[in-house]
Short mmCIF file of C-alpha atoms in Angstrom, two decimals:
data_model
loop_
_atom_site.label_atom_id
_atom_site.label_comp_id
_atom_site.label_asym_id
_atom_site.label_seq_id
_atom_site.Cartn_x
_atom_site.Cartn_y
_atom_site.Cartn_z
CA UNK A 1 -5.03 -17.56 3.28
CA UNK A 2 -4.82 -14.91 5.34
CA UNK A 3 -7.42 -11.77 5.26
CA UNK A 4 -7.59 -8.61 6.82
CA UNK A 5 -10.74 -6.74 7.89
CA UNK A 6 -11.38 -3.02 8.77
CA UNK A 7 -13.75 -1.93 10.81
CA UNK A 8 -14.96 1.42 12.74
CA UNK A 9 -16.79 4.90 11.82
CA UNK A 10 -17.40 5.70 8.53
CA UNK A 11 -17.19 9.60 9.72
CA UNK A 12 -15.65 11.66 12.39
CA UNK A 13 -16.37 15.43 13.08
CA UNK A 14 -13.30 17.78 12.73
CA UNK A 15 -10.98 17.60 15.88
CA UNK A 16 -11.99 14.26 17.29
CA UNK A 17 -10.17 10.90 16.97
CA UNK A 18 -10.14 8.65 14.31
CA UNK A 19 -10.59 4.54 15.71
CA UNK A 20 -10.27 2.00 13.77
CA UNK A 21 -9.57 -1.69 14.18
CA UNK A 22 -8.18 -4.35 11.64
CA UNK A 23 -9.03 -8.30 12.09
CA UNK A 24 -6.83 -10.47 10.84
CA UNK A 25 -8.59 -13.99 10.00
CA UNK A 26 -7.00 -17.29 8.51
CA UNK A 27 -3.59 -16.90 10.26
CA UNK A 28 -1.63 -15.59 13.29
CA UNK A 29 -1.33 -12.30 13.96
CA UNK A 30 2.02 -13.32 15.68
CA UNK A 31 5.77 -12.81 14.46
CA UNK A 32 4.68 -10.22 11.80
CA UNK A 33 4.47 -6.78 11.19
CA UNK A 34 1.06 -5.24 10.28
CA UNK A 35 0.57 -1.91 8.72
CA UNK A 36 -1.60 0.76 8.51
CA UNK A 37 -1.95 2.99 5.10
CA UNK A 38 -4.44 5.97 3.72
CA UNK A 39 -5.44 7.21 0.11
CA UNK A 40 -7.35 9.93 0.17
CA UNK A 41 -10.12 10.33 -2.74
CA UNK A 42 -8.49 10.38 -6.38
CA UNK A 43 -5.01 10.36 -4.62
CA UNK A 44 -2.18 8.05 -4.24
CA UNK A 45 -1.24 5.87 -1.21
CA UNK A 46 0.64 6.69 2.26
CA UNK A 47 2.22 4.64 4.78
CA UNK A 48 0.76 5.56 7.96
CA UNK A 49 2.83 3.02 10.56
CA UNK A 50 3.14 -0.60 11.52
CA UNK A 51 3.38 -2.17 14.59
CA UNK A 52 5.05 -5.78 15.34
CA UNK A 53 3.30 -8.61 16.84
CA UNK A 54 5.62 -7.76 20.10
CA UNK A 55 3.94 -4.30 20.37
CA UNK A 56 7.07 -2.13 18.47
CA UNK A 57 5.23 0.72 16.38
CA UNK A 58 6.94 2.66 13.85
CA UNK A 59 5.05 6.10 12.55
CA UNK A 60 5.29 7.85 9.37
CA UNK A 61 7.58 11.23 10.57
CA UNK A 62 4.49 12.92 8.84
CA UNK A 63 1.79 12.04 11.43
CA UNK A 64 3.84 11.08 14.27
CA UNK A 65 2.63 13.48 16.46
CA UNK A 66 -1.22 12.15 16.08
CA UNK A 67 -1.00 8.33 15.60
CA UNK A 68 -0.87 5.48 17.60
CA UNK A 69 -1.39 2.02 16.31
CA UNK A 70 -1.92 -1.41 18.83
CA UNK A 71 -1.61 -4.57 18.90
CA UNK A 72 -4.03 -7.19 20.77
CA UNK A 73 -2.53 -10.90 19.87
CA UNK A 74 -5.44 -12.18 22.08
CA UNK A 75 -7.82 -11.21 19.69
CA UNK A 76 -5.99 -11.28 16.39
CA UNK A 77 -6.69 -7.46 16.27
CA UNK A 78 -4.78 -4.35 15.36
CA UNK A 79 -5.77 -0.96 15.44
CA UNK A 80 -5.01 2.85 14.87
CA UNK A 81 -5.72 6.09 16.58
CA UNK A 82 -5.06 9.26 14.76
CA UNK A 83 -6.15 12.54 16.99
CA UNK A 84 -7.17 16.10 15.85
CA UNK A 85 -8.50 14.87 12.47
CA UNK A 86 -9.27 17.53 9.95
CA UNK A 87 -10.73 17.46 6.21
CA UNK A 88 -7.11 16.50 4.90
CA UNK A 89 -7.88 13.29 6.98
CA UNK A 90 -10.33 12.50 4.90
CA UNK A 91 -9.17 8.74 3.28
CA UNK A 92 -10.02 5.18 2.56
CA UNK A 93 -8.15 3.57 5.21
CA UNK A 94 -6.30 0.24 4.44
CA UNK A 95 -4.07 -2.36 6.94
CA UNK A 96 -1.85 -4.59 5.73
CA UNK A 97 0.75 -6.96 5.55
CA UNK A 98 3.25 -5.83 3.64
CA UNK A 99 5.28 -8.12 3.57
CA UNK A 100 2.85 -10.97 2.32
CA UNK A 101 0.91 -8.25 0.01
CA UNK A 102 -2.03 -8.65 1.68
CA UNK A 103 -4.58 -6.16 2.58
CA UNK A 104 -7.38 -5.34 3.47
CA UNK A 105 -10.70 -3.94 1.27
CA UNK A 106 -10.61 -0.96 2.91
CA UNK A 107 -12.96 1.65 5.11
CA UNK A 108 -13.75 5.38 3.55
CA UNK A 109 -13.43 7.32 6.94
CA UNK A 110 -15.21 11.03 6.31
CA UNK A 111 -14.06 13.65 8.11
CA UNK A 112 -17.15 16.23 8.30
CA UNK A 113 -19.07 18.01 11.15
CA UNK B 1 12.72 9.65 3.46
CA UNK B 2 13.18 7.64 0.39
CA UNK B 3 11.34 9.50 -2.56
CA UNK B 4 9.75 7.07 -5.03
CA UNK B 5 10.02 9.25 -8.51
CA UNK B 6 7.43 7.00 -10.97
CA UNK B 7 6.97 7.52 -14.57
CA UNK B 8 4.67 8.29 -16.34
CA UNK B 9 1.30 9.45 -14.68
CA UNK B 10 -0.42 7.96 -16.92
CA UNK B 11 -0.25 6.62 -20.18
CA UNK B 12 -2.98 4.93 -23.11
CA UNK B 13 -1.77 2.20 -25.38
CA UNK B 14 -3.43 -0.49 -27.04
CA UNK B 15 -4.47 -4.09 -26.94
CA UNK B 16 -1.30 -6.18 -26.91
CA UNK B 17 1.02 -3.28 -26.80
CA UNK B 18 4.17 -3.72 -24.47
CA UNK B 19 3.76 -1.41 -21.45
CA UNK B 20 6.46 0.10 -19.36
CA UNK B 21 6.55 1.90 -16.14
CA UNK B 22 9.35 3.10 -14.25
CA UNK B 23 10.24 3.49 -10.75
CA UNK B 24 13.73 5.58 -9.59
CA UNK B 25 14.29 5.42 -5.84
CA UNK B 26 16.18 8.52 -4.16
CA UNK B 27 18.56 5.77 -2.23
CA UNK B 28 19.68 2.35 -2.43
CA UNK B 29 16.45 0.01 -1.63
CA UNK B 30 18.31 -2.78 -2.12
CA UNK B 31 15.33 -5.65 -4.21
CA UNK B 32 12.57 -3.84 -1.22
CA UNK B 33 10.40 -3.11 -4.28
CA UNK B 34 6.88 -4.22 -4.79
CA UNK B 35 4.54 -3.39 -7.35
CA UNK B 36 0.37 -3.27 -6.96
CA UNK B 37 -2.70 -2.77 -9.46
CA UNK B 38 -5.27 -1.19 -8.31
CA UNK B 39 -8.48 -1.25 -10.15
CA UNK B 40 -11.29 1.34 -9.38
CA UNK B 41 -12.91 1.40 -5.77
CA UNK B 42 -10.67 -1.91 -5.13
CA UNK B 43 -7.95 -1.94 -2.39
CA UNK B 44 -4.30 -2.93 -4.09
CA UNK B 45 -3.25 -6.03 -5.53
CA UNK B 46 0.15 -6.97 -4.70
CA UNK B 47 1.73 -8.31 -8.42
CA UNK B 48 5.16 -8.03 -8.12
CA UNK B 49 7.50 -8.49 -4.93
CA UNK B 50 11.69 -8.31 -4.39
CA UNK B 51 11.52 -6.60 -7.45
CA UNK B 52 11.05 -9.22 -9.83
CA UNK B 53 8.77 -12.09 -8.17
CA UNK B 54 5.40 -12.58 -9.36
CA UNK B 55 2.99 -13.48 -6.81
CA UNK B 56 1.15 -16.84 -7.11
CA UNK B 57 -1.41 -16.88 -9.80
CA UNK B 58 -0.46 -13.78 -11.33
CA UNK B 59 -0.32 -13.86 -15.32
CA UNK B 60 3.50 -14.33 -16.72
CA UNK B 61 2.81 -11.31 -18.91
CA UNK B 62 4.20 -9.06 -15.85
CA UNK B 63 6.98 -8.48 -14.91
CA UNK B 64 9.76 -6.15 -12.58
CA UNK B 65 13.38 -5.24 -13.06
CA UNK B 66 16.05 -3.33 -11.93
CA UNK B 67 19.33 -1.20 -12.64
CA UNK B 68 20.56 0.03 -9.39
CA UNK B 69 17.87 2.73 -8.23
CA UNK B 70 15.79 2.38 -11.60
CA UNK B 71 12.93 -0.25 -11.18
CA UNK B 72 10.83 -1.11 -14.10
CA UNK B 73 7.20 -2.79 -14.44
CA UNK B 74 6.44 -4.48 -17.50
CA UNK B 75 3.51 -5.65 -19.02
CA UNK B 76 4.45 -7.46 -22.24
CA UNK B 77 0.70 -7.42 -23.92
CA UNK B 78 -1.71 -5.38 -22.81
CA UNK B 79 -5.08 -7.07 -22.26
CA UNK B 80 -8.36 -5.11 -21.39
CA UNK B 81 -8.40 -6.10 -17.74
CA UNK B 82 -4.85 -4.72 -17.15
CA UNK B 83 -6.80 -1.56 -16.94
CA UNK B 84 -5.95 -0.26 -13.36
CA UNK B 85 -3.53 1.98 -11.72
CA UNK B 86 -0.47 1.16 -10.93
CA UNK B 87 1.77 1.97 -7.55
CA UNK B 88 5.13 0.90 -6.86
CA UNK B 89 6.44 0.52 -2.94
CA UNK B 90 9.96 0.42 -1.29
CA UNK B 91 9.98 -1.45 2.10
CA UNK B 92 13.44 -1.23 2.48
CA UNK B 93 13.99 1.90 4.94
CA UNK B 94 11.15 3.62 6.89
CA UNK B 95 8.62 5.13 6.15
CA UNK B 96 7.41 3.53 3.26
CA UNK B 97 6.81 5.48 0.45
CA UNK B 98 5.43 4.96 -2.76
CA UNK B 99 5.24 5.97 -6.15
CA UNK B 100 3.21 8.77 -6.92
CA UNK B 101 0.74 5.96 -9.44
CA UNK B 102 0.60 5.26 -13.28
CA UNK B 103 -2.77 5.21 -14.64
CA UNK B 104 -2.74 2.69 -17.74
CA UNK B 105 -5.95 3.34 -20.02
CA UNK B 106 -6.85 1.70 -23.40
CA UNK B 107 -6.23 3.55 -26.51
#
């Protein structure tokens, strides 16, 4: 069964990047699309992006501007960058396969000088 | 984007009581409809996908529906670990988007 694995910084100070990086165990990363998606504390869910195995990302209109997700088959990895981070950022940070329902357990990213 | 309009925020009914949630898509999704519980400090838990199809191991007591836009979640009796919240997702045009959550709590 496949499972899915966030890692990175629990906080980031206002106006610096967000990193994170999801590892996907049990199965191939290959010939699927893998997404990234945020709730922020006592709210619902968003879709932040996804990005195929092939390297073809697709960004919520929302964030566009400060996301970029990755793909590295070699490792089984995927990743996303979101720039200029504020409060609003603030969010426990989940990636996913949609398709297959799974996800990961998710990473509480604090935005905070 | 597609707006997903779900009903009711939140609701409390008893043990065994038949539950229903509801689900109305802005556009045609087509069966891109999947529904997840998600129990406090827990990540999702995909239940329902295309709709209607339970995921492996997932109790027969849920279940999904539609009527053109209108998507419904079912729980036929309530049981005291059904307590969770409750999001539905379209996957059918981008972005995603999903309901706005249905918070089921024991009366």
């Amino acid at each position: 069964q496949v499972q899915l694995q966030e890692s990175g910084p629990g906080q980031v100070k206002p106006s610096e990047t967000l990193s994170l990086t999801c590892t996907v165990s049990g199965g191939s990363i290959n010939n699927y699309y893998w997404s990234w998606i945020r709730q922020p504390p006592g709210k619902g869910l968003e879709w932040i992006g996804y990005i195929h195995s092939s390297g073809t990302p697709h960004y919520n209109p929302s964030l566009k501007s400060r996301v970029t997700i990755s793909v590295d088959t070699t490792k089984n990895q995927f990743s996303l960058m979101l720039t200029s981070v504020t409060t609003a950022d603030t969010a426990v940070y989940y990636c996913a396969r949609v398709g297959g329902g799974e996800w990961g357990q998710g990473t509480l990213v604090t935005v905070s000088s | 984007d597609i707006q997903m309009t779900q009903s009711p925020s939140s609701l409390s009914a008893s043990i065994g009581d038949r539950v229903t949630i509801t689900c109305q898509a802005s556009h045609d999704i087509g069966n891109f409809l999947q529904w997840y519980q998600q129990k406090s400090g827990k990540a999702p838990n995909l239940l329902i996908h295309d709709v209607s199809n339970l995921k492996r191991g997932v109790p027969s007591r849920f279940s999904g529906s539609r009527s053109g836009t209108d998507f419904t979640f079912t729980i036929s009796s309530l049981q005291p670990e059904d307590i969770a919240t409750y999001y539905c997702l379209q996957y059918d045009q981008l972005p995603y988007t999903f309901g706005q959550g249905t918070k089921v709590e024991i009366k």
